[in-house]
Short mmCIF file of C-alpha atoms and ligand atoms in Angstrom, two decimals:
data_model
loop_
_atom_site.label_atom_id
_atom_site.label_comp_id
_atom_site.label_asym_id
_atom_site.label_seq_id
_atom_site.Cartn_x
_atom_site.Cartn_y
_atom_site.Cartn_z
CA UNK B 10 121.43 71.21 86.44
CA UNK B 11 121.97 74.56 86.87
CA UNK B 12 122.34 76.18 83.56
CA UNK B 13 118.50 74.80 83.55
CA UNK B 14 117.43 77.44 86.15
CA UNK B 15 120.53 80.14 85.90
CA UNK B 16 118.95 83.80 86.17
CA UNK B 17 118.87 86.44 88.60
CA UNK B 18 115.81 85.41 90.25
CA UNK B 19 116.82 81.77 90.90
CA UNK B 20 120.52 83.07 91.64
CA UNK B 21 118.72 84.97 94.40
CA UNK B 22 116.85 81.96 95.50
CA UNK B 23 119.69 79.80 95.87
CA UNK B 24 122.18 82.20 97.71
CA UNK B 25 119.09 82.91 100.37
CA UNK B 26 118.88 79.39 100.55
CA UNK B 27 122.74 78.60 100.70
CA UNK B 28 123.63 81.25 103.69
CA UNK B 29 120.25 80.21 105.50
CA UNK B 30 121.71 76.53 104.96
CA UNK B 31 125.23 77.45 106.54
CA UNK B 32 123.39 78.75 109.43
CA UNK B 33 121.42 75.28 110.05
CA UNK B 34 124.62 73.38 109.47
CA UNK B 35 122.28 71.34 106.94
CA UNK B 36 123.77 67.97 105.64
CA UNK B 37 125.18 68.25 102.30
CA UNK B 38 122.86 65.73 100.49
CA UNK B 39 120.46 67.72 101.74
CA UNK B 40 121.73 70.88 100.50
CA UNK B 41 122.36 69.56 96.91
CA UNK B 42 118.82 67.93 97.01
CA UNK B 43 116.54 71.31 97.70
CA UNK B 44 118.63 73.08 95.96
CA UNK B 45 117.21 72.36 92.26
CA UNK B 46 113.55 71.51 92.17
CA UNK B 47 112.26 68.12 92.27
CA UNK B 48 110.54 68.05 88.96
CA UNK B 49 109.99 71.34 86.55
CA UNK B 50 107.24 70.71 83.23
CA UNK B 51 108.12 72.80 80.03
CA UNK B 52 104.92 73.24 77.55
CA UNK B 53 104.38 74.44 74.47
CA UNK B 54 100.65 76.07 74.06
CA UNK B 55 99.00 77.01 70.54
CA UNK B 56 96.64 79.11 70.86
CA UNK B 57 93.98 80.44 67.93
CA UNK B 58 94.23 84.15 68.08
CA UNK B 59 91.09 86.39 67.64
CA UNK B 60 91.93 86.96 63.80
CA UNK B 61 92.16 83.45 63.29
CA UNK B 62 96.49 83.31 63.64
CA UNK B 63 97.98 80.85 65.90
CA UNK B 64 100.30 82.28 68.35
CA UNK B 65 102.76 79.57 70.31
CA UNK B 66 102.95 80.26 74.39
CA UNK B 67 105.58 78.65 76.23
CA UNK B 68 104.54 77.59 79.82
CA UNK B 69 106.21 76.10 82.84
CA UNK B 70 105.01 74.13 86.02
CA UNK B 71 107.95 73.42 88.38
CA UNK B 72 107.69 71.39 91.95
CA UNK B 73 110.19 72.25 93.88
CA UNK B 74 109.44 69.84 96.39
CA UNK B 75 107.11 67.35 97.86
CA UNK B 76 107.80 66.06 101.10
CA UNK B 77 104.98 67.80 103.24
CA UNK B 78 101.92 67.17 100.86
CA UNK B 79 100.93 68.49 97.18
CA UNK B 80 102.26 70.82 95.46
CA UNK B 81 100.90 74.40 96.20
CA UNK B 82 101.60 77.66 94.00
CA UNK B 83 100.45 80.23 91.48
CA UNK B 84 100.54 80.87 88.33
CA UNK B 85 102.29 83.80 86.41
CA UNK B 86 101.24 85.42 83.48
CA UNK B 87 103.88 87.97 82.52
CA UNK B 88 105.80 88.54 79.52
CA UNK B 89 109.11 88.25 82.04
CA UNK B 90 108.47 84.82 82.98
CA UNK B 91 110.83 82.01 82.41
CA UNK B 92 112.27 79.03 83.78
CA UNK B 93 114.33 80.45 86.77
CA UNK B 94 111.59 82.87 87.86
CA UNK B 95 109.42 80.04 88.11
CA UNK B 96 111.83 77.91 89.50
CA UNK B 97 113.18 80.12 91.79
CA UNK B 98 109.37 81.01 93.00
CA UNK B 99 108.66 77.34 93.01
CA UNK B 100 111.42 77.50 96.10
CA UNK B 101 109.80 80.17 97.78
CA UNK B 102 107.09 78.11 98.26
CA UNK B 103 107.92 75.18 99.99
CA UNK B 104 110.21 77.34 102.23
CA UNK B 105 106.48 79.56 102.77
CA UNK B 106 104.53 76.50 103.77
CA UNK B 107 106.98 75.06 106.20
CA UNK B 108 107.16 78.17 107.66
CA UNK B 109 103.50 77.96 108.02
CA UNK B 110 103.09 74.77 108.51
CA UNK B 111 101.35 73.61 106.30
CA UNK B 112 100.87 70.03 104.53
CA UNK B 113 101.88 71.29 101.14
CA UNK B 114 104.89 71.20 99.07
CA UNK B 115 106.39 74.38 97.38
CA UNK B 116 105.38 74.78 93.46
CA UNK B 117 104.61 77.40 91.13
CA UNK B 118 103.77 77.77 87.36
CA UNK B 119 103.63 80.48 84.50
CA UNK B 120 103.61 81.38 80.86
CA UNK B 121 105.47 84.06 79.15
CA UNK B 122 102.58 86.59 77.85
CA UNK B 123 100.97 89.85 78.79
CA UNK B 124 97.36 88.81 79.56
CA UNK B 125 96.62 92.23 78.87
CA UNK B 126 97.13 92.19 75.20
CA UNK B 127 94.78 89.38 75.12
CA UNK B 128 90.88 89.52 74.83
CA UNK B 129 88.71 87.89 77.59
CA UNK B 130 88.44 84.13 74.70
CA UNK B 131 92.47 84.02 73.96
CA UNK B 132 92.59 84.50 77.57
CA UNK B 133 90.03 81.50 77.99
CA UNK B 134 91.87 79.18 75.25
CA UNK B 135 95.57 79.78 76.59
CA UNK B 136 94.12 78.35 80.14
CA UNK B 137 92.89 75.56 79.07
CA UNK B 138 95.37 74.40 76.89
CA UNK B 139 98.14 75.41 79.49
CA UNK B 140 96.01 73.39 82.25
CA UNK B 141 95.62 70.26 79.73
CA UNK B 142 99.11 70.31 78.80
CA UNK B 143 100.26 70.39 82.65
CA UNK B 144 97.46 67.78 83.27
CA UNK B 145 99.18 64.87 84.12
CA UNK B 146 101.05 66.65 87.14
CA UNK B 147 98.06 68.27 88.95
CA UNK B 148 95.23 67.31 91.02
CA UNK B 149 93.81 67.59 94.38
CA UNK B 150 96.66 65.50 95.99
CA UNK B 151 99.32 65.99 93.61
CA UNK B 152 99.37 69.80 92.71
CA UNK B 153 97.34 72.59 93.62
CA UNK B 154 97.70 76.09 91.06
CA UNK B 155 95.87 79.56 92.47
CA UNK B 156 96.58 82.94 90.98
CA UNK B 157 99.28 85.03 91.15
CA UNK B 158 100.24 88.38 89.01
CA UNK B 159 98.28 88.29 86.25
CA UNK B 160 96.37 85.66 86.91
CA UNK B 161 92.65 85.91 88.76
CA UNK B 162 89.28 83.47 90.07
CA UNK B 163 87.96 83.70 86.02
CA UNK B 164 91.45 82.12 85.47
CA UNK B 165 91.17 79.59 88.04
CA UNK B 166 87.42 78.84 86.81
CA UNK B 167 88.76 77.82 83.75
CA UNK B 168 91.88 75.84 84.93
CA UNK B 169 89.41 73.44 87.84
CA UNK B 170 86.66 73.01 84.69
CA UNK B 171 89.61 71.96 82.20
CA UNK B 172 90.83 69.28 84.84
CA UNK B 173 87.31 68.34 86.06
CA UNK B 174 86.09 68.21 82.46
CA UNK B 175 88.65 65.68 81.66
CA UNK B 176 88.58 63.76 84.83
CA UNK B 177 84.57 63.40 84.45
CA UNK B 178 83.27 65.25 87.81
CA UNK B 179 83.56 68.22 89.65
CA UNK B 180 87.20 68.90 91.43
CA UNK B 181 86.67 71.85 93.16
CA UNK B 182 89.81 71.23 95.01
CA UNK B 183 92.46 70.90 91.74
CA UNK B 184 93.32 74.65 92.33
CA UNK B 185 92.26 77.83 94.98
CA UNK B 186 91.51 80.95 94.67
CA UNK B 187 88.70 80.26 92.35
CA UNK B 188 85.18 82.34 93.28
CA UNK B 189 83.01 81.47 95.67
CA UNK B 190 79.90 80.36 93.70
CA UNK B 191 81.74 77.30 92.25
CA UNK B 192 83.75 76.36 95.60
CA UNK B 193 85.73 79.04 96.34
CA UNK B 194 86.73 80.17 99.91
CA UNK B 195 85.10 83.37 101.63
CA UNK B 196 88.22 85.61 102.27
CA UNK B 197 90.28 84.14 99.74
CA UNK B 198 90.94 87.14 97.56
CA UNK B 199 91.48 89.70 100.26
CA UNK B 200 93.72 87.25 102.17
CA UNK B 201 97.48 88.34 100.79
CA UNK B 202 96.54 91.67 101.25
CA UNK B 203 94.71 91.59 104.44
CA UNK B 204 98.00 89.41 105.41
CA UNK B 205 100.34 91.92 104.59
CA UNK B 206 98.34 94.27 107.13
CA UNK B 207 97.85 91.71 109.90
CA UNK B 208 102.22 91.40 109.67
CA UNK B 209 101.85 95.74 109.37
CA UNK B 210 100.23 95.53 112.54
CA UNK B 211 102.97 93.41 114.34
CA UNK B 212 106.06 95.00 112.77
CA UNK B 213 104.82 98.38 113.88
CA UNK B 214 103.85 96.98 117.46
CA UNK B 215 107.68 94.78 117.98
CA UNK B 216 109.17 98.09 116.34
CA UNK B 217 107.61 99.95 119.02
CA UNK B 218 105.76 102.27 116.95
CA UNK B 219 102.10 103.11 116.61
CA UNK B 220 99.57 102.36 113.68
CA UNK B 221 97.59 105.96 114.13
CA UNK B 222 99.05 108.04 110.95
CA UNK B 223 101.59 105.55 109.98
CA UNK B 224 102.78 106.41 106.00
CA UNK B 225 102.46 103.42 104.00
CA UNK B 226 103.77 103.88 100.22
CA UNK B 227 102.47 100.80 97.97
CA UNK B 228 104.29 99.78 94.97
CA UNK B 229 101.43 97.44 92.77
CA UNK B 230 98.03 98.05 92.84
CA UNK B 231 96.70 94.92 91.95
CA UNK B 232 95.34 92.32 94.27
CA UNK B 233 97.92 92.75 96.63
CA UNK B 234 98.01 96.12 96.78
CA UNK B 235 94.36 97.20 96.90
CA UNK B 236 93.84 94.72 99.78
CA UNK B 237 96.37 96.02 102.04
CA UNK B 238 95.78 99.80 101.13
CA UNK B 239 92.02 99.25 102.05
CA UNK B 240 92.84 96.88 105.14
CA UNK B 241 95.72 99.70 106.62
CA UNK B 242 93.27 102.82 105.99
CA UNK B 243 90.30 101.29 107.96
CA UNK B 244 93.16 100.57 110.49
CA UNK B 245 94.63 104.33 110.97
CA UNK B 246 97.36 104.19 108.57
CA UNK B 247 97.80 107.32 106.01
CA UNK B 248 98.89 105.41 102.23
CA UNK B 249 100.63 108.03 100.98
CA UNK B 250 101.60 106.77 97.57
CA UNK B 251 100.72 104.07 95.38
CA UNK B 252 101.62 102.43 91.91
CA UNK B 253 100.68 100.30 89.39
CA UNK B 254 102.84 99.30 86.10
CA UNK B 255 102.42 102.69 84.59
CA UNK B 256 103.37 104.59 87.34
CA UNK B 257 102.21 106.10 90.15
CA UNK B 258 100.81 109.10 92.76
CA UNK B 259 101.52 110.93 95.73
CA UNK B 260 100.20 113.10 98.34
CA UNK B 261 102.05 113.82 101.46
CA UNK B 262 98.46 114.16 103.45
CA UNK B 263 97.13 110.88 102.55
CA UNK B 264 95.31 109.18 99.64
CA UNK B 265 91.71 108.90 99.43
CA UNK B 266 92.15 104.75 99.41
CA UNK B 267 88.31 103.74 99.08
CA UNK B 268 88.36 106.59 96.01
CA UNK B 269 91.49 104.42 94.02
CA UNK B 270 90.20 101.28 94.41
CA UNK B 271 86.82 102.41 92.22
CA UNK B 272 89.23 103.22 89.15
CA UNK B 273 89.04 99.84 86.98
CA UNK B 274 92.59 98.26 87.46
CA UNK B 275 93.41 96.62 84.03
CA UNK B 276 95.97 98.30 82.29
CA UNK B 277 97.11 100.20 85.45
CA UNK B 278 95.24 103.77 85.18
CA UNK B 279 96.40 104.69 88.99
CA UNK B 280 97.57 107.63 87.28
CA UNK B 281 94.12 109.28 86.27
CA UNK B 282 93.53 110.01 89.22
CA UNK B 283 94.05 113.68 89.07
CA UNK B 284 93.85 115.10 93.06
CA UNK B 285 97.58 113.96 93.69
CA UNK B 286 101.11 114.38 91.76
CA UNK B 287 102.25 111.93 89.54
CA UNK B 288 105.05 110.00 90.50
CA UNK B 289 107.29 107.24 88.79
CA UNK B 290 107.37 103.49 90.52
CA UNK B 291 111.49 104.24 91.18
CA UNK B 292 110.29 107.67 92.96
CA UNK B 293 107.98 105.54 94.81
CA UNK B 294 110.26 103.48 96.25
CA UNK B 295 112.27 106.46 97.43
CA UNK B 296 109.89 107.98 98.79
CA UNK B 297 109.59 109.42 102.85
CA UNK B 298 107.61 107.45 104.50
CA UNK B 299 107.34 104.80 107.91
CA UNK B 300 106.53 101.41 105.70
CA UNK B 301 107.23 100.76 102.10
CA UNK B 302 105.38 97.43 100.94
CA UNK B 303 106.29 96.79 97.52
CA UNK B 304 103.56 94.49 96.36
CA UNK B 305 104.22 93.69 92.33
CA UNK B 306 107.04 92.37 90.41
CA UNK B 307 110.50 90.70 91.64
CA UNK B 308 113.95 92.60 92.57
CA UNK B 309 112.85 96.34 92.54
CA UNK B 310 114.91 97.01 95.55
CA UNK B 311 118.26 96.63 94.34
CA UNK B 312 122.05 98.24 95.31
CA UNK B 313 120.94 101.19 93.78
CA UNK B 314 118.09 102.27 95.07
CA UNK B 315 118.81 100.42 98.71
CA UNK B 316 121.12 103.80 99.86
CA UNK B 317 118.30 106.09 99.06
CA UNK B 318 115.52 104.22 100.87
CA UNK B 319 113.74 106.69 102.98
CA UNK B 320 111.33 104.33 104.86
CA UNK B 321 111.73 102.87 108.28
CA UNK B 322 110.63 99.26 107.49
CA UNK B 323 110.16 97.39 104.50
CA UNK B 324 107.41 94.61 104.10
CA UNK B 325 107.53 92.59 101.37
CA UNK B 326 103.87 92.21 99.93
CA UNK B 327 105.60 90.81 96.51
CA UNK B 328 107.70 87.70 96.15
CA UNK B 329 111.28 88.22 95.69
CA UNK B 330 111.14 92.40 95.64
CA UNK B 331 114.48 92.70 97.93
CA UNK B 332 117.94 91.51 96.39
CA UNK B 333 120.87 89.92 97.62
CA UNK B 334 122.88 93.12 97.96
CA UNK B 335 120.25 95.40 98.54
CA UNK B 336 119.15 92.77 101.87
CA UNK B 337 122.94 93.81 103.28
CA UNK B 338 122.18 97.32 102.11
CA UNK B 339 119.32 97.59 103.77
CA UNK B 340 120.81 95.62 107.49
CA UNK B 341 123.75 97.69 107.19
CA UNK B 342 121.40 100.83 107.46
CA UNK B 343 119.00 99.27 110.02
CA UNK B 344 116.19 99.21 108.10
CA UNK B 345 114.20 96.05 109.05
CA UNK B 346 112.77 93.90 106.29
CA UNK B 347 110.02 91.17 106.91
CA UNK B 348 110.07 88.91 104.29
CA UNK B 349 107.83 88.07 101.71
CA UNK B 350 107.62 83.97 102.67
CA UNK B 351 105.99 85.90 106.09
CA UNK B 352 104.44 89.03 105.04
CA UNK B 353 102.57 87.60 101.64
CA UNK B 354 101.60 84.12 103.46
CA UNK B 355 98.14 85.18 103.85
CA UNK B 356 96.78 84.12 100.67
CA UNK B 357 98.44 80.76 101.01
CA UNK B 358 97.00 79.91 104.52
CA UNK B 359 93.53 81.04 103.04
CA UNK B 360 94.05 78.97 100.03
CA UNK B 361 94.61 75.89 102.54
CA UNK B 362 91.24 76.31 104.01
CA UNK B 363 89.78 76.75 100.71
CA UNK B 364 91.58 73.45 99.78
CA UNK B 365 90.33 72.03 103.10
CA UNK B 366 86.57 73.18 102.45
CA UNK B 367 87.08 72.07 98.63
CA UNK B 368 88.15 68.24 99.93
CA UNK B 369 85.04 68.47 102.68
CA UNK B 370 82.90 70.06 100.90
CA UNK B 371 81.48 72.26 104.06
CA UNK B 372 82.10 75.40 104.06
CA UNK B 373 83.07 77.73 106.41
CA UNK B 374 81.83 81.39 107.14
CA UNK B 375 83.93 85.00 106.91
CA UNK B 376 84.33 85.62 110.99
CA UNK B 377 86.01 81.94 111.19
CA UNK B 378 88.49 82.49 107.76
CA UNK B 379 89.41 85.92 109.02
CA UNK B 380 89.69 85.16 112.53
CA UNK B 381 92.10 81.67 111.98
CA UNK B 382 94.14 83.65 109.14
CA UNK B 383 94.41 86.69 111.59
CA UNK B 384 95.91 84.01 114.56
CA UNK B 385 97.97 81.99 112.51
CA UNK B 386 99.91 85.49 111.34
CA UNK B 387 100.32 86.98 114.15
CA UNK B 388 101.61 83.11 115.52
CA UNK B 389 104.31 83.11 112.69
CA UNK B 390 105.44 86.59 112.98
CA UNK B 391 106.05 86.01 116.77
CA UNK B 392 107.64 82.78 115.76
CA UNK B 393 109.82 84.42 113.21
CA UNK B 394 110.75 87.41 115.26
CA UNK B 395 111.87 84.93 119.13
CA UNK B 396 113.73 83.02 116.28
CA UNK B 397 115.60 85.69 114.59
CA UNK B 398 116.30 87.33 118.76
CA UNK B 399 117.39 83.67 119.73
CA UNK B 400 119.71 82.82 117.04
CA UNK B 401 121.26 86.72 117.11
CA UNK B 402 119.67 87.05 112.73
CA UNK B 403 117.64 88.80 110.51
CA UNK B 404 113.82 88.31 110.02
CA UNK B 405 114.61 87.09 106.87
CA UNK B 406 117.35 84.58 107.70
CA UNK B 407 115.07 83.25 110.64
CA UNK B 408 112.21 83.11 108.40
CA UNK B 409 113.97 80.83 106.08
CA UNK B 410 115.94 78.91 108.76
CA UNK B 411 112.09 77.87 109.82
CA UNK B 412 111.08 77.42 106.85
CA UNK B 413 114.04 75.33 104.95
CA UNK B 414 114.48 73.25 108.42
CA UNK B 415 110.46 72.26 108.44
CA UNK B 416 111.69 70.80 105.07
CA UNK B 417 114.69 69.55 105.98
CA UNK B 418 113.04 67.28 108.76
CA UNK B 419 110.43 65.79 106.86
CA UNK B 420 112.75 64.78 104.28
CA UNK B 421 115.25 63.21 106.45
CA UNK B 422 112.40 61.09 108.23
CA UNK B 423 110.65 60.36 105.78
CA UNK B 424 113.76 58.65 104.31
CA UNK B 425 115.16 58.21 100.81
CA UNK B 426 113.21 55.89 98.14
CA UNK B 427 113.86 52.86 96.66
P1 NAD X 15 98.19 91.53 90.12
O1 NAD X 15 98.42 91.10 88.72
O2 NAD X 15 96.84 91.49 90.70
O3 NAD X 15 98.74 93.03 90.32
C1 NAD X 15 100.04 93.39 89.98
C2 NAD X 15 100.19 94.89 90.10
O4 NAD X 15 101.55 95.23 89.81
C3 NAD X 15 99.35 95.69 89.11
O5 NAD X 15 98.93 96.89 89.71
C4 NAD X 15 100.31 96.00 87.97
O6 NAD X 15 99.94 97.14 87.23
C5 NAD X 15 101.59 96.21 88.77
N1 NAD X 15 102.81 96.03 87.99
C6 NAD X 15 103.06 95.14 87.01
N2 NAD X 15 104.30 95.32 86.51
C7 NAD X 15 104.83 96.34 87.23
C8 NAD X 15 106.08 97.02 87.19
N3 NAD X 15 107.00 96.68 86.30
N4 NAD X 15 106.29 98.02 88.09
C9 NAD X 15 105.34 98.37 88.99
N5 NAD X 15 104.14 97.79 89.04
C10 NAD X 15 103.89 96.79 88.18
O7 NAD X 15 99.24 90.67 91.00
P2 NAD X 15 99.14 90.29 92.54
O8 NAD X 15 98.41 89.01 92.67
O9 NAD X 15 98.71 91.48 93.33
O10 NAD X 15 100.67 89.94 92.86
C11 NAD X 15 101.61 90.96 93.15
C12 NAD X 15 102.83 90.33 93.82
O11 NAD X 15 102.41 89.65 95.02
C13 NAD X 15 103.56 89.28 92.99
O12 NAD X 15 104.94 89.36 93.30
C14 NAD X 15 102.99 87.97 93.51
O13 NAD X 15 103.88 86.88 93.33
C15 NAD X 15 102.83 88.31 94.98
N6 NAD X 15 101.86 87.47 95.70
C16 NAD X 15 100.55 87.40 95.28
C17 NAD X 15 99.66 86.61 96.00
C18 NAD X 15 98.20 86.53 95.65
O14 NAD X 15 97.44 85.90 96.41
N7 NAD X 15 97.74 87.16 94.58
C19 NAD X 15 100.11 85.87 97.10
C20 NAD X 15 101.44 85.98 97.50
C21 NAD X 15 102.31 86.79 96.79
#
């Protein structure tokens, strides 16, 4: 089963998941069971091109597990995705809602393709046929998709009318993160972001440090990123440097944040923005400052770049960002990280109201979203950090200790079938 899944993403997965299981003492059948996913979908989607070529996608929908409820996960589009990415985020997932405590199982999904090379009706046609050809394993109370990097709500339209066109009535519910007009949540697509700052907020405070004039550097300014730049200014911090894929800028004195987030983000064009110095996304990451949030792609800090960190605490706005080595780097050097299953969980506890609204179909205003979303992360991060003080480990290993023994539990009562 492995060779199915063997990359460095899903390598990184599993050894989290192994030292985090050696810690619990976990059974060994249980071990072996959430180690591989419980059921991974490989499609094949032609596509008519523009100039009237057919171009072949390959896409992937993997549930990692089901034991607390549906499946619940994004979807990818990236020219790096593949199996163990998607496999190895599928994991992340159900370790992110146990730790939250949610009734959903971990899942994610992707194709291999850079949505930017496409125009706005390839981009419509890939959808659907990627959502018709996963079909059979979604639904309201099977599988629930939402966006993730380079996906977004137009995306999501198109995925819930695919499924409810087929089914023969509205689904709202079949996926989150979808805009508001046709059943979308209020809040849902500032709620990573808006996360990320809420877990900020308590990482500065249990650090013992204070938000006025706090450097942030951002690595990814895409939905993630904008969100928690804006969300940290209006709080007091000073963002000091941000990125997208083309690079990025930097000004020791602070960035005008409300200024960036006017220049259109497609095609990252961070960099035309003239009244700071350019600066390359490895720079970035090097760069002095109190937090570093890398909020894009996976394993950017590595045991390279983990010496020459210059930031007092990392929080992990992306999934994956921190590697193996570069996690004992970093402890080593007593630079804190808060992980992304913690930091990033905003979007997912949003996108479980949404769900919840979705099923009800009453929905509920901004104060109540922000104010339940703002609780239930400041709950977990307290939970997370008495955890990690009690058991004498990182915020990382307590996070997925929580997480993987939420799992664990539900498995073991719910009992093995036939
Ligand atoms: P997005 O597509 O909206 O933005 C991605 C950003 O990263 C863009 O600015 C892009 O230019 C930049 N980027 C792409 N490749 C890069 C590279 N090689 N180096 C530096 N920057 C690069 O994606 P997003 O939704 O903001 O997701 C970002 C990360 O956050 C991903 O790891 C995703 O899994 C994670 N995440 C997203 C959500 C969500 O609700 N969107 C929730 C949890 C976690």
């Amino acid at each position: 089963m492995y060779e199915l899944f063997k990359s460095p993403a899903f390598d990184n997965a599993v050894t989290q998941f192994d030292r985090a299981c050696e810690n619990l003492a976990l059974d060994d059948w249980l071990r072996d069971r959430l180690r591989f996913p419980q059921r991974t979908l490989i499609v094949n989607c032609p596509v008519r091109m523009d100039n009237g070529k057919i171009r072949v996608f390959t896409g992937y929908r993997v549930q990692h597990n089901l034991t607390l409820g549906p499946g619940k996960g994004g979807v990818r589009y990236h020219p790096d995705v593949d199996m163990g990415e998607v496999a190895a985020l599928a994991m992340g997932m159900s370790w992110k809602c146990g730790l939250a405590e949610l009734p959903f199982g971990g899942a994610k999904g992707g194709v291999a393709v850079d949505p930017v090379n496409l125009s706005l009706s390839e981009l419509e046609r890939l959808t659907r046929r990627y959502t018709a050809e996963i079909l059979p394993i979604i639904g309201p109370n099977k599988d629930i998709p939402a966006p993730d990097m380079g996906t977004n709500p137009q995306v999501m339209a198109w995925m819930m009318d695919t499924y409810s066109m087929t089914e023969g009535y509205t689904t709202p519910a079949v996926v989150t993160g979808k805009p508001v007009i046709i059943g979308g949540s209020l809040g849902r697509e500032e709620a990573t972001g808006y996360g990320v700052a809420y877990i900020v907020e308590d990482a500065l405070r249990h650090f013992e440090k204070r938000i006025p004039g706090t450097r942030v550097a951002i690595q990814g300014f895409g939905n993630v990123g904008t969100y928690t730049a804006r969300k940290l200014s209006e709080m007091g911090c000073s963002v000091v440097a941000v990125s997208d894929m083309q690079g990025g800028i930097y000004n020791a004195s602070g960035l005008p944040v409300l200024k960036l987030l006017e220049i259109p983000r497609q095609r990252g064009r961070i960099q035309e923005f003239k009244e700071a110095d350019k600066i390359t996304n490895s720079e970035l990451l090097t760069i002095e400052c109190d937090i570093l949030i890398p909020a894009a792609i996976g394993r950017v800090i590595t045991k390279e770049n983990g010496p020459k960190l210059r930031c007092k605490i990392v929080v992990e706005g992306a999934n994956g960002p921190t590697t193996i080595d570069a996690d004992d780097i970093l402890e080593e050097r007593g630079i804190p990280v808060i992980p992304d299953i913690l930091a990033n969980a905003g979007g997912l506890i949003v996108s479980y109201f949404e769900w919840v609204q979705g099923l009800q179909e009453y929905f509920w205003s901004r104060d109540i979203i922000f104010s339940e979303l703002q609780k239930r992360m400041h709950n977990m991060f307290r939970k997370v950090s008495d955890y990690a003080k009690e058991k004498g480990v990182t915020l990382r290993m307590a996070a997925l200790m929580l997480g993987i023994n939420q799992v664990a539990q539900a498995k073991k009562i719910r009992g093995l079938y036939p």
